JSON list of C-alpha atoms in Angstrom, two decimals:
[
{"chain": "E", "resi": 1, "resn": "MET", "atom": "CA", "xyz": [97.53, -16.25, 29.00]},
{"chain": "E", "resi": 2, "resn": "PRO", "atom": "CA", "xyz": [93.93, -16.10, 27.68]},
{"chain": "E", "resi": 3, "resn": "SER", "atom": "CA", "xyz": [92.66, -14.57, 30.95]},
{"chain": "E", "resi": 4, "resn": "TYR", "atom": "CA", "xyz": [95.35, -11.86, 30.75]},
{"chain": "E", "resi": 5, "resn": "GLN", "atom": "CA", "xyz": [94.37, -11.05, 27.16]},
{"chain": "E", "resi": 6, "resn": "GLU", "atom": "CA", "xyz": [90.73, -10.75, 28.21]},
{"chain": "E", "resi": 7, "resn": "TYR", "atom": "CA", "xyz": [91.80, -8.39, 31.00]},
{"chain": "E", "resi": 8, "resn": "VAL", "atom": "CA", "xyz": [93.66, -6.21, 28.45]},
{"chain": "E", "resi": 9, "resn": "TYR", "atom": "CA", "xyz": [90.59, -6.10, 26.15]},
{"chain": "E", "resi": 10, "resn": "LYS", "atom": "CA", "xyz": [88.33, -5.11, 29.06]},
{"chain": "E", "resi": 11, "resn": "THR", "atom": "CA", "xyz": [90.77, -2.42, 30.19]},
{"chain": "E", "resi": 12, "resn": "ARG", "atom": "CA", "xyz": [90.83, -0.87, 26.71]},
{"chain": "E", "resi": 13, "resn": "ARG", "atom": "CA", "xyz": [87.03, -1.06, 26.54]},
{"chain": "E", "resi": 14, "resn": "GLY", "atom": "CA", "xyz": [86.87, 0.75, 29.89]},
{"chain": "E", "resi": 15, "resn": "ASP", "atom": "CA", "xyz": [89.18, 3.45, 28.56]},
{"chain": "E", "resi": 16, "resn": "VAL", "atom": "CA", "xyz": [87.01, 4.08, 25.50]},
{"chain": "E", "resi": 17, "resn": "GLN", "atom": "CA", "xyz": [83.94, 4.35, 27.72]},
{"chain": "E", "resi": 18, "resn": "GLY", "atom": "CA", "xyz": [85.62, 7.30, 29.43]},
{"chain": "E", "resi": 19, "resn": "VAL", "atom": "CA", "xyz": [86.45, 8.87, 26.06]},
{"chain": "E", "resi": 20, "resn": "LEU", "atom": "CA", "xyz": [82.83, 8.49, 24.93]},
{"chain": "E", "resi": 21, "resn": "LEU", "atom": "CA", "xyz": [81.74, 10.30, 28.09]},
{"chain": "E", "resi": 22, "resn": "GLN", "atom": "CA", "xyz": [84.30, 13.04, 27.42]},
{"chain": "E", "resi": 23, "resn": "ASN", "atom": "CA", "xyz": [82.87, 13.45, 23.92]},
{"chain": "E", "resi": 24, "resn": "ALA", "atom": "CA", "xyz": [79.37, 13.69, 25.41]},
{"chain": "E", "resi": 25, "resn": "GLN", "atom": "CA", "xyz": [80.53, 16.46, 27.77]},
{"chain": "E", "resi": 26, "resn": "LEU", "atom": "CA", "xyz": [82.03, 18.40, 24.86]},
{"chain": "E", "resi": 27, "resn": "LEU", "atom": "CA", "xyz": [78.84, 18.01, 22.84]},
{"chain": "E", "resi": 28, "resn": "GLU", "atom": "CA", "xyz": [76.74, 19.15, 25.81]},
{"chain": "E", "resi": 29, "resn": "ARG", "atom": "CA", "xyz": [78.88, 22.28, 26.03]},
{"chain": "E", "resi": 30, "resn": "ARG", "atom": "CA", "xyz": [78.27, 22.86, 22.33]},
{"chain": "E", "resi": 31, "resn": "TYR", "atom": "CA", "xyz": [74.51, 22.47, 22.91]},
{"chain": "E", "resi": 32, "resn": "THR", "atom": "CA", "xyz": [74.59, 24.94, 25.79]},
{"chain": "E", "resi": 33, "resn": "THR", "atom": "CA", "xyz": [76.41, 27.51, 23.68]},
{"chain": "E", "resi": 34, "resn": "ASN", "atom": "CA", "xyz": [74.57, 27.01, 20.36]},
{"chain": "E", "resi": 35, "resn": "ASN", "atom": "CA", "xyz": [71.24, 25.52, 21.46]},
{"chain": "E", "resi": 36, "resn": "ALA", "atom": "CA", "xyz": [72.01, 22.63, 19.10]},
{"chain": "E", "resi": 37, "resn": "TYR", "atom": "CA", "xyz": [74.41, 19.70, 18.97]},
{"chain": "E", "resi": 38, "resn": "PHE", "atom": "CA", "xyz": [74.96, 20.09, 15.24]},
{"chain": "E", "resi": 39, "resn": "THR", "atom": "CA", "xyz": [73.84, 22.63, 12.68]},
{"chain": "E", "resi": 40, "resn": "GLY", "atom": "CA", "xyz": [73.65, 22.47, 8.92]},
{"chain": "E", "resi": 41, "resn": "ALA", "atom": "CA", "xyz": [72.74, 19.70, 6.53]},
{"chain": "E", "resi": 42, "resn": "GLY", "atom": "CA", "xyz": [74.77, 16.78, 5.25]},
{"chain": "E", "resi": 43, "resn": "ALA", "atom": "CA", "xyz": [76.99, 14.26, 6.95]},
{"chain": "E", "resi": 44, "resn": "CYS", "atom": "CA", "xyz": [77.55, 14.26, 10.68]},
{"chain": "E", "resi": 45, "resn": "PRO", "atom": "CA", "xyz": [80.69, 16.12, 11.75]},
{"chain": "E", "resi": 46, "resn": "ALA", "atom": "CA", "xyz": [83.61, 14.36, 13.38]},
{"chain": "E", "resi": 47, "resn": "ALA", "atom": "CA", "xyz": [83.52, 13.47, 17.05]},
{"chain": "E", "resi": 48, "resn": "PRO", "atom": "CA", "xyz": [85.42, 15.98, 19.22]},
{"chain": "E", "resi": 49, "resn": "ILE", "atom": "CA", "xyz": [87.80, 13.20, 20.28]},
{"chain": "E", "resi": 50, "resn": "SER", "atom": "CA", "xyz": [88.11, 10.75, 17.40]},
{"chain": "E", "resi": 51, "resn": "GLN", "atom": "CA", "xyz": [90.29, 7.96, 18.83]},
{"chain": "E", "resi": 52, "resn": "SER", "atom": "CA", "xyz": [90.98, 6.13, 22.06]},
{"chain": "E", "resi": 53, "resn": "PRO", "atom": "CA", "xyz": [93.11, 6.10, 24.07]},
{"chain": "E", "resi": 54, "resn": "VAL", "atom": "CA", "xyz": [93.71, 9.84, 24.01]},
{"chain": "E", "resi": 55, "resn": "ASP", "atom": "CA", "xyz": [97.31, 9.41, 25.14]},
{"chain": "E", "resi": 56, "resn": "GLY", "atom": "CA", "xyz": [99.81, 7.10, 23.49]},
{"chain": "E", "resi": 57, "resn": "ALA", "atom": "CA", "xyz": [100.65, 6.25, 19.90]},
{"chain": "E", "resi": 58, "resn": "THR", "atom": "CA", "xyz": [98.67, 3.01, 19.57]},
{"chain": "E", "resi": 59, "resn": "LYS", "atom": "CA", "xyz": [94.95, 3.56, 19.15]},
{"chain": "E", "resi": 60, "resn": "TYR", "atom": "CA", "xyz": [92.38, 0.80, 19.79]},
{"chain": "E", "resi": 61, "resn": "TYR", "atom": "CA", "xyz": [89.07, 2.52, 18.94]},
{"chain": "E", "resi": 62, "resn": "ASN", "atom": "CA", "xyz": [87.82, 4.98, 16.33]},
{"chain": "E", "resi": 63, "resn": "ILE", "atom": "CA", "xyz": [85.03, 7.22, 17.59]},
{"chain": "E", "resi": 64, "resn": "THR", "atom": "CA", "xyz": [82.43, 8.58, 15.18]},
{"chain": "E", "resi": 65, "resn": "VAL", "atom": "CA", "xyz": [79.11, 10.37, 15.27]},
{"chain": "E", "resi": 66, "resn": "THR", "atom": "CA", "xyz": [76.78, 7.93, 13.50]},
{"chain": "E", "resi": 67, "resn": "GLN", "atom": "CA", "xyz": [73.56, 9.93, 13.84]},
{"chain": "E", "resi": 68, "resn": "CYS", "atom": "CA", "xyz": [73.15, 13.63, 14.43]},
{"chain": "E", "resi": 69, "resn": "THR", "atom": "CA", "xyz": [70.54, 16.34, 14.52]},
{"chain": "E", "resi": 70, "resn": "ALA", "atom": "CA", "xyz": [70.24, 19.64, 16.32]},
{"chain": "E", "resi": 71, "resn": "GLU", "atom": "CA", "xyz": [68.56, 17.77, 19.19]},
{"chain": "E", "resi": 72, "resn": "ALA", "atom": "CA", "xyz": [70.24, 14.35, 19.33]},
{"chain": "E", "resi": 73, "resn": "TYR", "atom": "CA", "xyz": [73.33, 12.32, 18.48]},
{"chain": "E", "resi": 74, "resn": "VAL", "atom": "CA", "xyz": [74.76, 8.81, 18.69]},
{"chain": "E", "resi": 75, "resn": "LEU", "atom": "CA", "xyz": [78.47, 8.33, 19.35]},
{"chain": "E", "resi": 76, "resn": "ARG", "atom": "CA", "xyz": [80.03, 5.00, 18.33]},
{"chain": "E", "resi": 77, "resn": "ALA", "atom": "CA", "xyz": [83.38, 3.53, 19.35]},
{"chain": "E", "resi": 78, "resn": "SER", "atom": "CA", "xyz": [84.51, 0.86, 16.87]},
{"chain": "E", "resi": 79, "resn": "PRO", "atom": "CA", "xyz": [87.49, -1.34, 17.71]},
{"chain": "E", "resi": 80, "resn": "ILE", "atom": "CA", "xyz": [90.53, -1.23, 15.44]},
{"chain": "E", "resi": 81, "resn": "GLY", "atom": "CA", "xyz": [93.81, -3.13, 15.21]},
{"chain": "E", "resi": 82, "resn": "VAL", "atom": "CA", "xyz": [94.35, -5.85, 17.80]},
{"chain": "E", "resi": 83, "resn": "GLN", "atom": "CA", "xyz": [91.20, -4.79, 19.66]},
{"chain": "E", "resi": 84, "resn": "GLN", "atom": "CA", "xyz": [89.12, -5.87, 16.65]},
{"chain": "E", "resi": 85, "resn": "ARG", "atom": "CA", "xyz": [88.77, -9.53, 17.62]},
{"chain": "E", "resi": 86, "resn": "TYR", "atom": "CA", "xyz": [85.42, -10.32, 16.01]},
{"chain": "E", "resi": 87, "resn": "GLY", "atom": "CA", "xyz": [85.67, -8.60, 12.64]},
{"chain": "E", "resi": 88, "resn": "ALA", "atom": "CA", "xyz": [84.73, -5.24, 11.23]},
{"chain": "E", "resi": 89, "resn": "ASN", "atom": "CA", "xyz": [81.71, -3.42, 12.67]},
{"chain": "E", "resi": 90, "resn": "LYS", "atom": "CA", "xyz": [81.38, -5.79, 15.65]},
{"chain": "E", "resi": 91, "resn": "ASP", "atom": "CA", "xyz": [81.93, -5.42, 19.39]},
{"chain": "E", "resi": 92, "resn": "PHE", "atom": "CA", "xyz": [81.29, -1.66, 19.23]},
{"chain": "E", "resi": 93, "resn": "LEU", "atom": "CA", "xyz": [80.03, 0.63, 21.99]},
{"chain": "E", "resi": 94, "resn": "GLU", "atom": "CA", "xyz": [77.51, 3.46, 21.65]},
{"chain": "E", "resi": 95, "resn": "LEU", "atom": "CA", "xyz": [76.40, 6.43, 23.71]},
{"chain": "E", "resi": 96, "resn": "THR", "atom": "CA", "xyz": [73.36, 8.54, 22.82]},
{"chain": "E", "resi": 97, "resn": "SER", "atom": "CA", "xyz": [72.52, 12.11, 23.75]},
{"chain": "E", "resi": 98, "resn": "ALA", "atom": "CA", "xyz": [69.82, 10.65, 26.03]},
{"chain": "E", "resi": 99, "resn": "GLY", "atom": "CA", "xyz": [72.54, 8.83, 27.98]},
{"chain": "E", "resi": 100, "resn": "VAL", "atom": "CA", "xyz": [71.73, 5.34, 26.68]},
{"chain": "E", "resi": 101, "resn": "ARG", "atom": "CA", "xyz": [74.83, 3.15, 26.75]},
{"chain": "E", "resi": 102, "resn": "SER", "atom": "CA", "xyz": [74.94, 0.15, 24.44]},
{"chain": "E", "resi": 103, "resn": "TRP", "atom": "CA", "xyz": [77.50, -2.52, 23.65]},
{"chain": "E", "resi": 104, "resn": "ASP", "atom": "CA", "xyz": [77.42, -5.17, 20.91]},
{"chain": "E", "resi": 105, "resn": "LYS", "atom": "CA", "xyz": [78.18, -7.77, 23.56]},
{"chain": "E", "resi": 106, "resn": "ASN", "atom": "CA", "xyz": [77.32, -10.80, 21.41]},
{"chain": "E", "resi": 107, "resn": "HIS", "atom": "CA", "xyz": [79.47, -9.47, 18.52]},
{"chain": "E", "resi": 108, "resn": "ASP", "atom": "CA", "xyz": [76.77, -9.77, 15.84]},
{"chain": "E", "resi": 109, "resn": "GLY", "atom": "CA", "xyz": [77.17, -6.22, 14.51]},
{"chain": "E", "resi": 110, "resn": "ALA", "atom": "CA", "xyz": [73.91, -4.87, 15.97]},
{"chain": "E", "resi": 111, "resn": "ILE", "atom": "CA", "xyz": [72.51, -3.65, 19.27]},
{"chain": "E", "resi": 112, "resn": "GLY", "atom": "CA", "xyz": [69.85, -6.09, 20.37]},
{"chain": "E", "resi": 113, "resn": "SER", "atom": "CA", "xyz": [67.76, -6.61, 23.46]},
{"chain": "E", "resi": 114, "resn": "GLY", "atom": "CA", "xyz": [69.83, -7.02, 26.58]},
{"chain": "E", "resi": 115, "resn": "GLU", "atom": "CA", "xyz": [72.71, -4.96, 25.13]},
{"chain": "E", "resi": 116, "resn": "SER", "atom": "CA", "xyz": [71.69, -1.59, 26.57]},
{"chain": "E", "resi": 117, "resn": "SER", "atom": "CA", "xyz": [74.56, -1.52, 29.02]},
{"chain": "E", "resi": 118, "resn": "TRP", "atom": "CA", "xyz": [78.34, -1.35, 28.93]},
{"chain": "E", "resi": 119, "resn": "LYS", "atom": "CA", "xyz": [78.60, -4.24, 31.42]}
]
């Protein structure tokens, strides 16, 4: 049973990786049209797709824009519900406008050295 549960967690993590990439595509389109990812001052706007999976009633990740400027952004996928095995603000994934993929693999709530991959 534990190996099946780990498989389910990995599958959901793989799904959110695809949703992060979809968000990045939408933001790149916005940049192409407006010559900026975000305009204006204040808080970062919502991610184009705010939860994963896109289909289905049960959501396992919230997706937010944690940093944003006209020239750069950081998307973060934070686990929710049963996917949140290690506590709040842990085991999250990030994708930057530069294409850097990070995963809080050791579940300490921060991206450290050796965590610049989704593997």
